[in-house]
């Protein structure tokens, strides 16, 4: 009573299903008898099976009619009003009809059941949704026409939602269905147009640890989307750049321009910037040199975008982008580019040099590098002959190169040989703020090497110096610019009297003193910016102390601002080594000035004219033999300066130690009462730290300075007698005697004789030197020689 699919007839004229009668005949043979008719049981002599075509056609026609009727009845259940049971039954009917053959599939298409199944994805029943996804997957396995029919309406959007849901079964079916649907190019376009679809698929494809099967199908879907050329831009916007890059490399010039324009608008992650630089960096390098203006503009924008990341900039350098950029910026080629493109080229170049690569080793053209003298000369010449925006980028380019220890000397040498210092300094008065800031930062970097050349420009133009002072102290704005301007002032030659006078005329020192007090009062050392600012301010203020004997007005300023007391206070700022060094050196300069007291007050002069009789209400300085004060004649015995300098002798930074020792040595000079100076050091516990410095066997100028100080101290017989039993001190003096320079050896020899480590054959030194000095010379003269 089953429906025949392949009816055949045998000898007896009865019809059977081919498979059933064949199985019957086989069973007869297995039983050892001949085949017979199952109905009549008569033996069949011929076992051939003849098809009954008419019956087969009738069966097929009846089956098709039944299937059509069943599918048409199922249509009424493919609605949101159907119950869960009815909807599941209807979807099962559709699957059977679709799998049954051409008639069933044709009926499903003709009756519009494909979009109806898509509508069932919005059912509130999870069972109905799962069955609908299974049905859509069956549709997607056939032709592109069926896949496109499924994509009608918002079915694709709904499937994407299932992919992003928490239900694992629904997500798996949705990914599988979308993978089959994406075999159609039209469906691929619809998928990529959906906002977030590619991102969702990318997330699923990356979850291989959670579900490898789903991840593999999601990746396969993305690969199908990649093959669709019109999806290249959308895929790139969602982080899959390969299709777009392939079109850039292999496409026609028109296609390349379109893809490059699209790439320029995409915000790329750093990893993608590296990918772009590696795949098409050299291609864009060729375009900026040889392409048309429209292509060049797009190429420059892309290069500027990807060169902003240091790692991708390094890849561009590896892809030889530097040479085309330099060629388009060379002075004889810039006329071929509009200013806007020149600025873009300069911006790319500035980004590349900011990548941290040592450009002294990167070949540009043959043996030349980006810091070769002729290359630098060409770009410096361009700065003088172009617009402010381009000037700004080129100045930033040189500023970056000057920040690297590997290239700064080449840049400095080229700037010096080209005579470009004047042009660079003139930007200080530029109205274009960005160019001015870039130039000031560049001048600061090269001021460590070209301080005299920069000072010469400022001497020739006080207006420029005034502009720099204004930027450093009076212009509230860019703190980087202010800091760089201040550091330029700090790096100018300290003994340049002309510049110091001009700074005095500009009122710079008054502002500096105010700022130093302001920082000091708000607990200097707690703020990094304040620390750097204080260092620069201290250096500028210390200029006054280097020209005291040549500029009386500086003496008046030092008294007015009580600089000796101010620098004494700065010595207590632990952790600010450079500020302590500058302060100690300034105190040394001030103390040297106090070695010859000047008593300008008439009352003081009258009291000193008492022929040696000490007035009862006057306290004379033991070292300087006069009336001293820290404000009037900068005596470091006042204001606890000596104690703070001695404290600095134990500093871990040898520069601080040497500067503090130099200041203390002014108490032992020939022009003062040396014995009293030694007594001051002894009472302040300063002798032992000085001896300790020598015992560390220092080298260079510190060795000479401490040896000089020890020799002076050992002139006190009681100290020399006590030190004669100090074997470590004797060994240190022997080391200085054997390994020091000629001056140090001579002083060490005298010190060794004080402690009786060497015999005294003749009187070499005077233990009570006159005011005119001793045979060994004063530390003041050593200081001048050392400078």
XYZ file of C-alpha atoms in Angstrom:
787
model
C 0.000 0.000 0.000
C 2.991 2.313 -0.525
C 3.294 4.727 -3.391
C 5.481 3.425 -6.216
C 8.388 5.578 -7.400
C 9.847 3.280 -10.097
C 7.144 0.763 -11.212
C 8.169 -2.252 -13.347
C 6.244 -5.228 -14.807
C 7.254 -8.911 -14.888
C 6.174 -11.948 -17.069
C 2.927 -12.431 -15.211
C 1.848 -8.911 -16.083
C 1.808 -7.630 -12.493
C 3.486 -4.334 -11.594
C 5.854 -3.944 -8.671
C 8.295 -1.365 -7.264
C 11.652 -2.096 -8.876
C 13.558 -2.323 -5.615
C 10.951 -4.590 -3.978
C 10.687 -7.181 -6.795
C 14.458 -7.259 -7.194
C 14.807 -8.032 -3.487
C 12.097 -10.801 -3.832
C 13.882 -12.489 -6.702
C 17.118 -12.419 -4.702
C 15.449 -14.091 -1.739
C 14.064 -16.851 -4.050
C 17.535 -17.634 -5.306
C 18.879 -17.687 -1.752
C 16.256 -20.366 -0.933
C 17.431 -22.546 -3.831
C 14.492 -22.080 -6.102
C 13.737 -20.104 -9.235
C 12.198 -16.629 -9.120
C 8.394 -16.540 -9.028
C 5.585 -13.991 -9.021
C 4.791 -12.837 -5.456
C 1.074 -12.666 -6.286
C 0.442 -15.815 -8.416
C 3.484 -17.751 -7.114
C 4.065 -18.941 -10.674
C 7.650 -19.429 -11.672
C 9.058 -16.657 -13.806
C 11.348 -17.844 -16.586
C 12.561 -14.398 -17.514
C 13.747 -12.177 -14.691
C 13.979 -8.970 -16.744
C 12.117 -5.900 -15.309
C 10.372 -3.614 -17.761
C 9.501 -0.046 -16.588
C 5.857 1.009 -16.679
C 6.195 4.549 -18.025
C 2.554 5.402 -17.948
C 2.180 4.335 -14.358
C 5.333 6.221 -13.401
C 4.024 9.370 -15.021
C 0.709 8.972 -13.266
C 2.450 8.481 -9.922
C 4.642 11.535 -10.453
C 1.680 13.638 -11.479
C -0.262 12.556 -8.409
C 2.754 13.147 -6.139
C 3.344 16.593 -7.542
C -0.296 17.497 -7.122
C -0.260 16.275 -3.544
C 2.933 18.177 -2.824
C 1.585 21.382 -4.326
C -1.564 21.067 -2.312
C 0.393 20.443 0.865
C 2.677 23.418 0.247
C -0.270 25.677 -0.510
C -1.926 24.599 2.711
C 1.346 25.306 4.541
C 1.312 28.900 3.303
C -1.517 29.798 5.657
C 0.599 28.734 8.611
C 3.684 30.760 7.611
C 2.388 33.828 9.381
C 2.946 35.432 12.750
C -0.585 34.423 13.776
C 0.137 30.680 13.476
C 0.761 28.648 16.577
C 4.193 27.215 17.247
C 3.054 23.718 16.254
C 1.466 24.931 13.014
C 4.499 27.018 12.094
C 6.948 24.184 12.736
C 4.778 21.779 10.707
C 4.548 24.256 7.851
C 8.308 24.845 7.807
C 8.889 21.082 7.819
C 6.516 20.805 4.853
C 8.502 23.481 3.018
C 11.773 21.642 3.642
C 10.293 18.382 2.373
C 8.850 20.075 -0.671
C 12.147 21.840 -1.411
C 14.061 18.582 -1.082
C 11.466 16.594 -3.055
C 12.453 17.785 -6.505
C 12.003 20.436 -9.134
C 8.256 20.693 -8.706
C 8.486 21.332 -4.988
C 11.177 23.981 -5.414
C 9.205 25.591 -8.231
C 6.110 25.667 -6.067
C 8.006 27.236 -3.172
C 9.357 29.927 -5.502
C 6.062 30.502 -7.318
C 4.038 30.738 -4.148
C 6.470 33.300 -2.665
C 7.256 31.086 0.265
C 10.977 32.070 0.503
C 10.312 35.571 1.891
C 7.523 34.078 4.046
C 10.086 31.757 5.645
C 12.328 34.774 6.173
C 9.492 36.476 7.992
C 9.285 33.551 10.407
C 12.744 34.538 11.746
C 10.956 37.219 13.758
C 8.749 34.679 15.530
C 8.646 34.766 19.292
C 9.254 31.008 19.435
C 12.855 29.879 19.473
C 11.817 26.540 17.943
C 10.184 28.321 15.009
C 13.256 30.533 14.537
C 15.578 27.546 14.521
C 13.387 25.733 11.981
C 13.252 28.855 9.823
C 17.063 29.136 9.874
C 17.344 25.468 8.841
C 14.919 26.101 5.985
C 16.836 29.194 4.792
C 20.028 27.159 4.873
C 18.350 24.657 2.512
C 17.377 27.499 0.163
C 20.948 28.906 0.221
C 22.446 25.648 -0.990
C 20.863 25.983 -4.422
C 21.251 28.761 -6.980
C 22.223 32.453 -6.698
C 18.632 33.238 -7.644
C 17.387 31.468 -4.525
C 20.043 33.177 -2.357
C 19.017 36.556 -3.723
C 15.373 35.737 -3.064
C 16.238 35.000 0.569
C 18.035 38.370 0.860
C 14.900 40.316 -0.017
C 13.541 42.518 2.739
C 15.397 42.560 6.031
C 16.145 38.838 6.265
C 19.916 39.418 6.102
C 19.707 41.990 8.889
C 17.758 39.523 11.041
C 20.291 36.752 10.431
C 23.095 39.136 11.468
C 21.219 39.783 14.697
C 21.140 36.049 15.389
C 24.925 35.906 14.891
C 25.372 38.513 17.604
C 22.963 36.860 20.050
C 23.733 34.704 23.082
C 21.873 31.569 21.899
C 24.600 29.252 20.624
C 22.304 27.119 18.465
C 20.713 30.099 16.753
C 24.147 31.710 16.240
C 25.578 28.544 14.690
C 22.652 28.121 12.270
C 22.724 31.812 11.381
C 26.457 31.733 10.590
C 26.026 28.601 8.472
C 23.105 30.123 6.559
C 24.953 33.408 5.980
C 28.035 31.516 4.794
C 25.966 29.779 2.100
C 24.124 32.976 1.190
C 27.426 34.878 0.742
C 28.247 32.739 -2.272
C 26.106 35.215 -4.227
C 27.840 38.482 -5.158
C 24.575 40.384 -4.810
C 24.048 39.042 -1.289
C 27.679 39.914 -0.427
C 26.926 43.511 -1.334
C 23.881 43.553 0.922
C 25.819 42.017 3.821
C 28.671 44.542 3.618
C 26.222 47.438 3.427
C 24.714 46.531 6.781
C 26.240 48.643 9.517
C 28.335 46.481 11.818
C 27.867 43.228 9.891
C 31.538 42.848 9.012
C 32.575 43.753 12.546
C 30.258 41.118 14.001
C 31.550 38.488 11.605
C 35.106 39.520 12.450
C 34.400 39.065 16.142
C 32.965 35.584 15.558
C 35.844 34.566 13.283
C 38.276 35.524 16.015
C 36.622 33.298 18.635
C 38.247 30.058 17.504
C 38.811 28.888 21.045
C 35.109 29.063 21.872
C 33.679 27.394 18.758
C 36.084 26.518 15.929
C 33.280 25.487 13.554
C 31.419 28.789 13.806
C 34.671 30.735 13.586
C 35.678 28.875 10.432
C 32.336 29.543 8.730
C 32.421 33.223 9.732
C 35.915 33.540 8.237
C 34.706 31.792 5.075
C 31.861 34.328 4.865
C 34.343 37.196 5.151
C 36.478 35.634 2.432
C 33.419 35.503 0.186
C 32.820 39.190 0.917
C 36.470 39.951 0.110
C 36.083 38.531 -3.393
C 33.392 41.052 -4.243
C 35.187 44.065 -5.746
C 32.491 46.574 -4.948
C 32.778 45.602 -1.273
C 36.451 46.639 -1.083
C 35.776 50.058 0.445
C 33.199 48.787 2.939
C 35.485 45.929 3.960
C 38.372 48.365 4.405
C 36.232 50.600 6.594
C 35.673 47.581 8.813
C 39.332 46.674 9.099
C 39.792 44.228 6.181
C 42.124 46.115 3.862
C 43.412 43.327 1.656
C 40.756 43.642 -1.105
C 41.317 47.401 -1.345
C 45.096 47.049 -1.294
C 44.937 44.394 -4.005
C 42.943 46.775 -6.212
C 45.465 49.518 -5.453
C 48.321 47.316 -6.629
C 46.666 45.604 -9.585
C 43.934 48.019 -10.670
C 43.887 50.573 -13.463
C 45.050 54.156 -12.728
C 41.432 55.218 -12.355
C 40.720 52.345 -9.972
C 43.905 53.132 -8.021
C 42.855 56.749 -7.591
C 39.397 55.685 -6.400
C 40.808 53.195 -3.893
C 43.445 55.661 -2.655
C 40.784 58.328 -2.163
C 38.730 55.877 -0.127
C 41.785 54.794 1.891
C 42.585 58.404 2.737
C 39.196 58.782 4.454
C 39.458 55.628 6.567
C 40.651 55.887 10.167
C 43.285 53.167 10.470
C 44.612 51.452 13.569
C 48.384 51.358 14.041
C 48.556 47.722 12.894
C 46.685 48.568 9.699
C 48.957 51.557 9.086
C 51.902 49.185 9.166
C 50.113 46.865 6.714
C 49.388 49.727 4.317
C 52.969 50.995 4.547
C 54.357 47.570 3.757
C 51.956 46.746 0.899
C 51.660 50.069 -0.930
C 54.275 52.412 0.622
C 56.595 52.295 -2.381
C 53.594 52.655 -4.719
C 52.628 55.953 -3.099
C 56.270 57.025 -3.176
C 56.228 56.681 -6.938
C 52.915 58.521 -7.224
C 54.117 61.587 -5.284
C 57.034 61.904 -7.682
C 55.512 60.959 -11.038
C 51.717 60.968 -10.694
C 49.316 63.702 -11.779
C 48.336 66.456 -9.348
C 45.113 64.767 -8.268
C 46.890 61.482 -7.576
C 49.719 63.274 -5.763
C 47.302 65.057 -3.474
C 45.650 61.800 -2.450
C 49.013 60.029 -2.072
C 50.366 62.777 0.191
C 47.274 62.592 2.394
C 47.601 58.819 2.766
C 51.330 59.055 3.493
C 50.774 61.800 6.053
C 48.139 59.647 7.747
C 50.172 56.441 8.005
C 53.489 58.186 8.765
C 51.987 59.633 11.958
C 52.669 56.258 13.631
C 56.341 55.632 14.405
C 56.320 51.938 13.445
C 54.553 52.451 10.109
C 56.869 55.413 9.432
C 59.841 53.053 9.841
C 58.291 50.719 7.268
C 57.868 53.634 4.847
C 61.545 54.448 5.292
C 62.380 50.810 4.492
C 60.228 51.151 1.363
C 62.456 54.071 0.173
C 59.834 56.808 0.435
C 62.445 59.345 1.613
C 64.050 59.903 -1.778
C 60.842 60.794 -3.690
C 59.874 63.173 -0.877
C 63.221 64.928 -0.974
C 63.100 65.208 -4.745
C 59.704 66.882 -4.764
C 60.879 69.258 -2.025
C 64.192 70.194 -3.656
C 64.382 73.893 -4.456
C 64.340 73.381 -8.220
C 61.264 71.150 -8.101
C 58.987 72.882 -5.621
C 57.756 75.272 -8.280
C 56.078 72.262 -9.894
C 53.952 71.604 -6.796
C 51.137 73.788 -5.430
C 51.883 75.162 -1.929
C 49.296 72.854 -0.405
C 51.138 69.774 -1.696
C 54.509 71.200 -0.655
C 53.161 71.537 2.858
C 51.868 67.945 2.765
C 55.272 66.692 1.572
C 57.036 68.585 4.353
C 54.549 67.192 6.898
C 55.255 63.613 5.772
C 58.997 64.242 5.986
C 58.602 65.661 9.502
C 56.592 62.586 10.534
C 59.211 60.219 9.152
C 62.101 61.804 11.035
C 60.025 61.638 14.229
C 60.045 57.824 14.026
C 63.308 57.548 15.949
C 65.401 56.076 13.128
C 69.084 57.041 12.982
C 69.048 58.963 9.700
C 72.804 59.198 9.704
C 72.846 55.551 8.631
C 69.814 55.470 6.295
C 70.969 55.816 2.649
C 69.073 58.367 0.610
C 70.794 58.496 -2.756
C 74.032 56.618 -3.204
C 76.368 57.517 -0.341
C 74.279 60.485 0.758
C 71.946 60.458 3.743
C 69.218 62.822 4.885
C 71.780 64.641 7.069
C 74.452 64.991 4.383
C 75.627 68.572 4.115
C 74.283 69.278 0.619
C 70.897 67.761 1.498
C 70.616 69.897 4.640
C 71.754 72.988 2.696
C 69.019 72.393 0.120
C 66.289 72.139 2.764
C 67.644 75.155 4.678
C 67.499 77.151 1.468
C 63.905 76.038 0.974
C 63.011 77.374 4.432
C 64.043 80.852 3.293
C 62.043 80.664 0.086
C 58.653 79.222 0.950
C 55.436 79.940 2.839
C 55.067 79.858 6.671
C 53.193 76.515 6.849
C 55.961 74.782 4.887
C 58.618 76.607 6.892
C 56.979 75.309 10.063
C 57.101 71.659 8.926
C 60.734 71.943 7.806
C 61.714 73.584 11.091
C 60.008 70.727 12.943
C 61.977 68.354 10.700
C 65.284 69.927 11.750
C 64.176 70.149 15.372
C 63.585 66.391 15.454
C 66.930 65.606 13.832
C 68.641 67.933 16.315
C 67.091 65.972 19.173
C 69.022 62.839 18.208
C 72.595 62.406 19.378
C 73.328 60.506 16.170
C 72.420 63.357 13.805
C 72.656 66.601 15.783
C 76.340 67.165 14.993
C 75.714 66.763 11.248
C 72.823 69.238 11.406
C 74.879 71.710 13.456
C 77.807 71.443 11.043
C 75.578 72.036 8.021
C 73.806 74.993 9.654
C 77.148 76.533 10.569
C 78.698 76.039 7.129
C 75.624 77.429 5.365
C 75.451 80.513 7.567
C 71.804 79.770 8.288
C 71.967 80.681 11.978
C 70.883 84.256 11.259
C 67.863 83.135 9.236
C 66.813 80.652 11.909
C 67.124 83.178 14.741
C 65.077 85.729 12.801
C 62.030 83.458 13.133
C 61.916 84.522 16.792
C 60.024 87.645 15.692
C 57.778 85.806 13.212
C 54.033 86.477 13.338
C 53.366 82.841 12.406
C 53.200 81.255 15.851
C 53.781 77.657 14.735
C 56.912 78.628 12.780
C 58.179 80.722 15.683
C 57.652 77.863 18.133
C 59.390 75.348 15.872
C 62.340 77.697 15.286
C 62.778 78.455 19.002
C 62.781 74.741 19.825
C 65.355 74.149 17.066
C 67.574 77.025 18.241
C 67.466 75.603 21.755
C 68.697 72.207 20.508
C 71.603 73.687 18.546
C 72.455 76.302 21.202
C 74.557 73.700 23.012
C 76.906 73.714 20.003
C 76.409 77.133 18.384
C 76.017 79.367 21.429
C 78.565 81.938 20.236
C 77.061 82.125 16.737
C 73.565 82.589 18.177
C 74.866 85.200 20.621
C 76.462 87.098 17.742
C 73.066 87.367 16.014
C 71.430 88.646 19.205
C 74.248 91.140 19.757
C 73.716 92.501 16.268
C 69.945 92.772 16.758
C 68.716 93.697 20.265
C 65.170 93.554 18.842
C 65.491 89.813 18.340
C 66.740 89.387 21.883
C 63.767 91.429 23.103
C 61.396 89.156 21.193
C 63.004 86.110 22.801
C 62.673 87.658 26.268
C 59.034 88.432 25.548
C 58.352 84.818 24.521
C 60.193 83.444 27.548
C 58.681 85.669 30.222
C 55.792 87.770 28.980
C 53.884 85.579 26.532
C 51.312 83.395 28.285
C 50.611 80.569 25.880
C 52.655 77.643 24.631
C 54.642 76.340 27.604
C 56.970 74.331 25.323
C 57.815 77.508 23.442
C 58.375 79.439 26.681
C 60.606 76.723 28.110
C 62.707 76.516 24.922
C 63.099 80.321 24.802
C 64.229 80.344 28.434
C 66.747 77.568 27.805
C 68.192 79.518 24.861
C 68.792 82.462 27.186
C 70.338 80.075 29.695
C 72.719 78.607 27.111
C 74.051 81.938 25.806
C 77.712 82.590 26.733
C 77.703 83.596 30.407
C 80.554 86.085 30.119
C 79.076 88.012 27.204
C 78.856 91.478 28.783
C 76.925 92.933 25.850
C 74.112 90.379 26.136
C 73.979 90.736 29.914
C 73.662 94.524 29.565
C 70.943 94.109 26.958
C 69.031 91.664 29.172
C 69.335 94.210 31.947
C 67.903 96.899 29.661
C 65.047 94.554 28.716
C 64.201 94.121 32.412
C 64.695 90.354 32.138
C 66.486 89.911 35.451
C 63.708 91.536 37.436
C 61.202 89.098 35.938
C 63.540 86.152 36.540
C 63.992 87.005 40.235
C 60.212 87.270 40.644
C 59.642 83.891 38.999
C 62.380 82.208 41.045
C 60.863 83.445 44.294
C 57.407 82.354 43.117
C 58.572 78.794 42.371
C 60.655 78.577 45.523
C 57.719 79.597 47.707
C 55.431 76.920 46.259
C 57.769 74.097 47.230
C 60.163 73.678 44.314
C 61.012 70.082 43.547
C 57.440 68.796 43.639
C 56.577 69.705 40.053
C 58.534 68.503 37.026
C 57.728 71.575 34.948
C 58.694 73.904 37.810
C 61.996 72.053 38.203
C 62.959 72.538 34.544
C 61.802 76.145 34.651
C 63.778 76.860 37.814
C 66.921 75.402 36.261
C 66.681 77.755 33.289
C 65.831 80.754 35.467
C 68.797 80.082 37.742
C 71.171 79.934 34.774
C 69.874 83.235 33.393
C 70.093 84.927 36.786
C 73.620 83.606 37.372
C 74.808 85.617 34.331
C 74.936 88.671 36.583
C 77.636 87.073 38.730
C 80.013 86.498 35.793
C 80.447 90.167 34.875
C 80.503 91.815 38.304
C 83.955 93.353 37.901
C 83.219 94.695 34.422
C 79.692 95.981 34.942
C 78.988 98.056 38.077
C 75.271 97.950 37.380
C 75.348 94.178 37.837
C 76.852 94.714 41.291
C 73.956 97.004 42.108
C 71.468 94.425 40.788
C 73.101 91.659 42.829
C 72.741 93.796 45.941
C 69.209 94.889 45.099
C 67.991 91.326 44.616
C 70.266 89.923 47.377
C 71.495 87.265 44.971
C 73.934 85.705 47.426
C 71.097 84.934 49.823
C 68.891 83.738 46.951
C 71.476 81.294 45.581
C 72.203 80.136 49.129
C 68.526 79.257 49.486
C 68.540 77.359 46.188
C 71.345 75.133 47.487
C 68.876 73.373 49.780
C 66.806 72.067 46.852
C 67.853 68.426 46.994
C 67.175 66.519 43.794
C 67.717 69.543 41.554
C 71.383 68.893 40.817
C 71.752 71.427 38.027
C 70.175 74.174 40.131
C 72.642 73.384 42.920
C 75.586 73.466 40.490
C 74.508 76.824 39.068
C 73.895 78.242 42.552
C 77.271 77.096 43.882
C 79.094 78.582 40.885
C 77.198 81.844 41.307
C 78.196 81.950 44.983
C 81.801 81.353 43.943
C 81.647 84.360 41.594
C 80.003 86.511 44.257
C 82.478 85.417 46.928
C 85.427 86.261 44.678
C 83.997 89.770 44.409
C 83.850 89.988 48.205
C 87.595 89.266 48.465
C 88.251 92.988 47.948
C 85.521 94.706 49.982
C 84.281 98.008 48.696
C 82.975 100.282 51.433
C 80.959 102.919 49.684
C 79.089 104.161 52.713
C 80.717 107.250 54.257
C 79.920 106.049 57.773
C 81.733 102.773 57.129
C 84.748 104.589 55.728
C 84.970 106.853 58.779
C 84.816 103.897 61.122
C 87.538 102.075 59.214
C 89.730 105.138 59.386
C 90.396 104.566 63.097
C 93.879 103.218 62.270
C 93.205 99.724 63.319
C 91.225 100.506 66.422
C 88.121 98.359 66.308
C 84.961 100.347 66.995
C 82.886 98.644 69.683
C 79.678 98.416 67.607
C 81.234 97.116 64.380
C 81.631 93.371 63.670
C 84.553 92.797 61.293
C 84.708 89.773 58.971
C 87.622 87.555 60.026
C 88.290 86.344 56.481
C 87.899 89.596 54.529
C 89.119 91.972 57.276
C 86.246 94.338 56.724
C 82.600 94.978 57.439
C 80.832 92.248 55.430
C 77.264 91.279 54.697
C 75.696 88.799 52.347
C 73.766 91.543 50.560
C 76.325 94.333 50.264
C 79.532 92.512 49.422
C 78.299 88.901 49.067
C 80.265 87.350 51.920
C 79.379 83.666 52.092
C 80.168 83.532 55.806
C 76.825 85.214 56.264
C 73.452 83.558 55.691
C 74.672 79.988 56.369
C 76.104 79.704 52.888
C 79.245 77.945 54.123
C 77.241 75.281 55.949
C 75.108 74.544 52.887
C 78.130 74.393 50.608
C 79.818 71.952 52.973
C 76.645 69.847 52.955
C 76.890 69.682 49.139
C 80.394 68.154 49.415
C 78.713 64.836 50.265
C 76.552 64.889 47.134
C 76.602 61.873 44.826
C 76.868 64.133 41.757
C 80.501 65.120 41.251
C 79.485 68.281 39.428
C 77.673 69.512 42.528
C 80.675 68.563 44.676
C 83.136 70.431 42.454
C 80.973 73.550 42.251
C 80.501 73.646 46.042
C 84.224 73.076 46.606
C 85.058 75.912 44.219
C 82.878 78.272 46.205
C 84.499 77.204 49.495
C 87.975 77.652 47.994
C 87.317 81.378 47.824
C 87.824 81.399 51.609
C 91.381 80.153 51.065
C 92.407 82.595 48.341
C 95.542 84.732 48.560
C 93.524 87.928 48.822
C 91.891 86.902 52.100
C 93.016 85.828 55.540
C 93.710 82.201 54.645
C 94.290 81.131 58.238
C 90.875 82.494 59.185
C 89.308 80.765 56.173
C 90.797 77.467 57.364
C 89.455 78.163 60.831
C 85.971 78.779 59.407
C 86.047 75.451 57.546
C 87.275 73.655 60.658
C 84.538 75.074 62.882
C 81.931 74.235 60.221
C 83.198 70.637 59.962
C 84.256 71.211 56.367
C 87.842 69.902 56.519
C 86.983 66.219 56.779
C 84.627 66.229 53.724
C 87.352 67.927 51.642
C 89.881 65.316 52.710
C 87.309 62.598 51.906
C 86.947 63.905 48.356
C 90.702 63.649 47.803
C 90.753 60.120 49.239
C 88.366 59.032 46.471
C 91.180 59.791 43.970
C 89.148 61.995 41.626
C 90.358 62.974 38.175
C 90.434 66.068 35.995
C 89.566 69.480 37.325
C 88.097 68.102 40.559
C 91.424 66.443 41.340
C 93.282 69.728 40.880
C 90.754 71.744 42.834
C 90.597 69.435 45.867
C 94.386 69.037 45.900
C 94.709 72.814 45.947
C 92.209 73.071 48.821
C 93.947 70.310 50.829
C 97.340 71.980 50.378
C 95.939 75.277 51.645
C 94.313 73.602 54.657
C 97.530 71.717 55.507
C 99.315 75.038 55.901
C 97.764 75.054 59.359
C 100.459 73.266 61.348
C 98.116 71.559 63.806
C 96.007 70.170 60.967
C 99.138 69.067 59.080
C 100.515 67.344 62.176
C 97.230 65.462 62.712
C 97.007 64.572 59.035
C 100.544 63.178 58.961
C 99.260 60.024 60.653
C 96.346 59.641 58.202
C 97.701 57.028 55.822
C 94.726 57.186 53.439
C 95.191 60.936 53.013
C 98.886 60.432 52.388
C 98.123 57.766 49.780
C 95.633 60.101 48.068
C 98.263 62.878 47.914
C 100.779 60.414 46.498
C 98.218 59.385 43.854
C 97.652 63.033 42.889
C 101.434 63.580 42.832
C 101.942 60.612 40.494
C 98.882 60.871 38.235
C 97.862 64.531 38.198
C 98.754 67.141 35.610
C 101.791 69.371 36.066
C 99.979 71.931 38.211
C 98.359 69.288 40.374
C 101.668 67.442 40.876
C 103.369 70.631 42.027
C 100.600 71.367 44.552
C 100.525 67.734 45.739
C 104.276 67.877 46.273
C 103.860 70.896 48.550
C 101.058 69.139 50.460
C 103.205 66.040 50.937
C 105.922 68.202 52.433
C 103.386 69.651 54.887
C 102.709 66.133 56.213
C 106.403 65.235 56.006
C 105.969 62.622 53.298
C 108.662 64.388 51.252
C 111.807 66.061 52.512
C 112.016 69.847 52.368
C 115.197 70.840 50.568
C 114.220 74.447 50.038
C 111.408 76.788 50.936
C 108.882 76.391 48.138
C 105.847 77.840 49.789
C 105.057 80.620 52.194
C 102.774 79.432 54.950
C 101.844 83.044 55.661
C 101.337 84.423 52.143
C 101.018 88.113 51.543
C 98.011 89.793 50.031
C 99.839 89.707 46.705
C 99.634 85.929 46.514
C 101.889 82.881 46.815
C 104.163 81.030 44.499
C 101.534 78.337 43.908
C 98.942 80.811 42.583
C 95.398 81.422 43.659
C 92.351 79.339 42.838
C 90.862 82.437 41.248
C 93.564 82.360 38.602
C 92.988 78.612 38.156
C 89.306 79.251 37.637
C 90.029 81.804 34.929
C 92.533 79.457 33.290
C 90.068 76.573 33.422
C 87.370 78.636 31.758
